[in-house]
Short mmCIF file of C-alpha atoms in Angstrom, two decimals:
data_model
loop_
_atom_site.label_atom_id
_atom_site.label_comp_id
_atom_site.label_asym_id
_atom_site.label_seq_id
_atom_site.Cartn_x
_atom_site.Cartn_y
_atom_site.Cartn_z
CA MET A 1 148.78 109.67 122.23
CA ASP A 2 150.55 108.49 124.83
CA LEU A 3 147.62 106.15 125.97
CA ILE A 4 147.90 104.67 123.19
CA LYS A 5 151.80 104.08 123.15
CA ASN A 6 150.42 102.65 127.22
CA LEU A 7 148.37 100.00 126.08
CA GLN A 8 150.75 98.83 123.76
CA TRP A 9 153.16 98.82 126.32
CA ARG A 10 151.11 96.27 128.82
CA TYR A 11 150.14 92.95 128.67
CA ALA A 12 149.46 89.81 130.94
CA VAL A 13 152.35 89.83 132.72
CA LYS A 14 153.20 86.01 133.83
CA LYS A 15 156.65 86.66 136.04
CA TYR A 16 156.87 89.21 138.14
CA SER A 17 159.82 90.73 139.88
CA ASP A 18 159.93 91.27 143.43
CA GLU A 19 159.71 95.38 143.28
CA SER A 20 157.06 96.50 145.11
CA VAL A 21 154.63 99.38 143.47
CA ASN A 22 154.82 102.37 145.54
CA GLU A 23 151.55 102.93 147.69
CA ASP A 24 150.65 106.73 146.24
CA LYS A 25 150.20 104.68 142.85
CA ILE A 26 148.24 101.95 144.22
CA ASP A 27 145.60 105.24 145.70
CA GLN A 28 145.94 106.41 142.18
CA ILE A 29 144.52 103.11 140.78
CA ILE A 30 142.14 102.48 143.26
CA GLU A 31 140.81 106.33 142.91
CA ALA A 32 140.55 105.60 138.98
CA ILE A 33 138.76 102.66 139.84
CA ASN A 34 136.27 104.75 142.23
CA LEU A 35 135.98 106.94 139.11
CA SER A 36 134.50 103.89 136.62
CA ALA A 37 130.98 104.38 134.78
CA SER A 38 128.41 101.90 136.61
CA SER A 39 124.96 101.18 134.89
CA CYS A 40 122.36 103.57 136.70
CA GLY A 41 125.73 104.84 138.33
CA ILE A 42 125.54 103.32 141.71
CA GLN A 43 128.68 100.94 142.37
CA PRO A 44 126.89 97.50 142.58
CA TYR A 45 130.83 96.05 143.99
CA ARG A 46 133.54 96.63 146.43
CA LEU A 47 136.98 96.54 145.75
CA PHE A 48 140.13 95.03 148.41
CA VAL A 49 143.27 95.49 148.06
CA ILE A 50 145.55 92.75 149.17
CA THR A 51 149.12 92.72 149.57
CA ASN A 52 149.46 90.02 152.78
CA PRO A 53 151.34 87.23 152.09
CA GLU A 54 149.85 84.50 154.05
CA ILE A 55 146.22 85.25 152.31
CA ARG A 56 147.72 85.72 149.21
CA GLN A 57 149.03 82.14 149.68
CA ARG A 58 145.62 81.29 150.48
CA LEU A 59 144.25 82.16 148.03
CA GLY A 60 146.36 80.91 145.19
CA GLU A 61 145.47 77.37 146.44
CA GLY A 62 144.99 75.21 143.54
CA SER A 63 144.92 78.47 141.03
CA PHE A 64 147.70 77.68 138.21
CA ASN A 65 147.90 81.92 138.19
CA ALA A 66 151.22 82.17 140.49
CA GLN A 67 151.08 86.07 140.37
CA ILE A 68 148.27 85.76 142.43
CA HIS A 69 150.67 85.28 145.53
CA ALA A 70 153.84 86.38 143.64
CA SER A 71 152.74 90.10 142.32
CA SER A 72 153.15 93.23 144.77
CA HIS A 73 149.33 93.69 145.51
CA LEU A 74 146.07 91.63 144.93
CA LEU A 75 142.55 93.50 143.61
CA VAL A 76 139.96 91.57 143.96
CA PHE A 77 136.64 93.18 142.70
CA ALA A 78 133.67 91.53 144.17
CA GLY A 79 130.33 92.34 142.92
CA PHE A 80 127.91 92.39 145.05
CA ASN A 81 124.84 89.56 145.78
CA LYS A 82 121.78 91.66 145.88
CA ILE A 83 120.84 94.74 145.31
CA THR A 84 118.63 95.88 148.02
CA ASN A 85 116.01 98.74 148.23
CA ASP A 86 118.04 100.30 151.33
CA TYR A 87 121.41 100.32 149.41
CA ILE A 88 119.70 102.21 146.42
CA THR A 89 118.07 104.68 148.97
CA ASP A 90 121.10 105.43 150.96
CA TYR A 91 123.47 105.52 147.33
CA VAL A 92 120.62 108.50 146.19
CA GLU A 93 120.96 110.22 149.34
CA MET A 94 124.31 110.84 149.10
CA MET A 95 124.16 111.09 145.31
CA GLU A 96 121.59 114.32 146.44
CA GLN A 97 124.31 115.18 149.26
CA GLN A 98 127.43 115.31 147.07
CA ARG A 99 125.09 117.30 144.36
CA ASP A 100 124.29 119.85 146.80
CA MET A 101 120.84 119.26 146.06
CA GLU A 102 117.06 119.54 148.19
CA ASN A 103 116.98 116.06 149.90
CA GLY A 104 114.02 113.81 147.96
CA ALA A 105 115.07 115.77 144.95
CA LEU A 106 115.78 112.20 142.99
CA ASN A 107 112.95 110.50 144.51
CA LEU A 108 111.77 109.51 141.17
CA LEU A 109 115.58 108.08 140.07
CA LYS A 110 115.19 106.06 143.70
CA ASP A 111 111.62 104.53 142.94
CA THR A 112 112.48 104.04 139.27
CA LEU A 113 115.61 101.97 140.58
CA ILE A 114 113.72 99.83 143.61
CA ASP A 115 110.91 98.89 140.73
CA TYR A 116 114.16 97.78 138.56
CA PHE A 117 115.72 95.89 140.97
CA SER A 118 112.82 94.43 142.77
CA THR A 119 111.46 92.81 139.90
CA GLN A 120 115.11 90.81 139.26
CA THR A 121 116.56 87.88 141.13
CA PRO A 122 119.27 87.19 143.54
CA GLU A 123 120.99 85.48 140.67
CA GLN A 124 120.17 88.11 137.89
CA ASN A 125 121.53 91.10 140.44
CA ALA A 126 124.64 88.97 140.89
CA ILE A 127 125.29 88.43 137.33
CA TRP A 128 124.97 92.33 136.52
CA SER A 129 126.97 93.39 139.44
CA SER A 130 130.11 91.29 138.33
CA LYS A 131 129.91 92.56 134.56
CA GLN A 132 129.86 96.43 136.66
CA ALA A 133 133.03 95.21 138.43
CA TYR A 134 134.51 94.21 135.27
CA ILE A 135 134.14 97.73 133.79
CA GLY A 136 136.10 98.74 137.09
CA LEU A 137 138.93 95.87 135.57
CA GLY A 138 139.31 97.98 133.02
CA THR A 139 139.52 101.27 134.26
CA ALA A 140 142.86 99.31 136.34
CA LEU A 141 143.98 98.01 133.44
CA ILE A 142 144.57 101.78 131.46
CA ALA A 143 144.97 103.74 135.10
CA ALA A 144 147.89 100.69 135.65
CA ALA A 145 149.64 101.25 131.98
CA GLU A 146 149.17 104.96 132.57
CA LEU A 147 151.70 104.90 135.59
CA LYS A 148 153.58 102.21 133.93
CA VAL A 149 152.75 99.63 136.36
CA ASP A 150 151.72 95.85 135.72
CA SER A 151 148.95 93.98 135.59
CA THR A 152 147.50 90.60 135.30
CA PRO A 153 143.65 90.31 134.99
CA MET A 154 142.68 86.51 135.99
CA GLU A 155 139.37 84.83 135.67
CA GLY A 156 141.33 81.35 137.34
CA PHE A 157 141.09 81.95 140.99
CA ASP A 158 138.35 79.91 143.08
CA PRO A 159 135.81 81.85 143.65
CA LYS A 160 134.33 79.94 147.09
CA LEU A 161 137.18 80.11 148.43
CA PHE A 162 138.35 83.66 148.01
CA ASP A 163 134.50 84.54 149.52
CA GLU A 164 135.51 81.98 152.29
CA VAL A 165 138.92 83.27 153.28
CA LEU A 166 137.71 87.17 152.68
CA GLY A 167 134.70 86.81 154.16
CA LEU A 168 132.79 88.13 151.26
CA SER A 169 129.47 86.44 151.43
CA GLU A 170 129.06 87.61 155.21
CA LYS A 171 128.93 91.21 153.47
CA GLY A 172 126.99 90.38 150.82
CA LEU A 173 129.32 89.89 148.09
CA HIS A 174 130.79 87.34 146.24
CA ALA A 175 134.43 87.50 144.03
CA SER A 176 134.30 88.43 140.27
CA VAL A 177 137.51 88.95 138.97
CA ILE A 178 140.90 89.69 140.35
CA LEU A 179 144.05 91.65 138.86
CA SER A 180 147.28 91.61 140.25
CA LEU A 181 150.09 94.29 140.04
CA GLY A 182 153.34 94.58 140.33
CA TYR A 183 156.60 94.56 138.02
CA ARG A 184 157.92 92.34 135.10
CA ASP A 185 160.04 90.20 135.56
CA SER A 186 161.80 91.07 131.72
CA ASP A 187 165.06 88.58 131.72
CA ASN A 188 161.85 85.63 133.17
CA ASP A 189 158.63 86.62 131.59
CA TYR A 190 158.67 85.06 128.13
CA LEU A 191 155.40 87.84 126.79
CA ALA A 192 157.93 90.35 127.99
CA SER A 193 159.72 90.97 124.70
CA VAL A 194 157.15 89.33 122.51
CA PRO A 195 155.28 91.58 119.79
CA LYS A 196 151.86 92.63 121.33
CA ALA A 197 148.78 90.73 118.85
CA ARG A 198 146.04 92.25 117.44
CA LEU A 199 143.79 92.50 114.43
CA PRO A 200 144.32 94.91 111.89
CA ILE A 201 142.20 98.10 112.80
CA ASN A 202 140.02 98.06 109.65
CA GLU A 203 139.39 93.90 110.25
CA PHE A 204 138.73 94.25 114.06
CA SER A 205 136.03 98.08 113.69
CA THR A 206 133.39 98.87 111.21
CA LYS A 207 132.62 102.28 110.71
CA ILE A 208 128.99 102.96 109.72
CA ILE A 209 127.68 106.27 108.18
#
């Protein structure tokens, strides 16, 4: 299975080369993220793809993760601060149109979602949205590995700085997790030649029959 081989190949890159990832591969990774699963299927986060060197230098201020500015592309997964009734209504209407359904055919789903999220606090909404963003992150890691693009998932960043520089708060968003993309500098990355370390499958997983 090529997927397993590609996942064995990938690791969290520490040092990137100067080689850029072509936009075709970036677009494929973005499309894979867009196809990710999300709870209730409503995609409560947005993706920002950043190559601008000045912006990335600013985003990396104070972080120990040089990959923020030293890789080819930086992906920022930004969760919603609140799940609004308007967003649910618009999304459900889009679902009806894409599935060639009558207007109002999914009213039960819409009303159920509105009833549920109206009982949640904005803080609960934000936490839930960030968890959904992590599902997208997982998809991005796998998609990148399939395309032989290196990556580094990161939490070591200043979310308030990201929110400020990218204007996320004004968009009703907050930075949840980030991912750098590029190509490993094998000569200067100490992890490039180190075997992957993982628990034995029979210790990691349990089958209950």
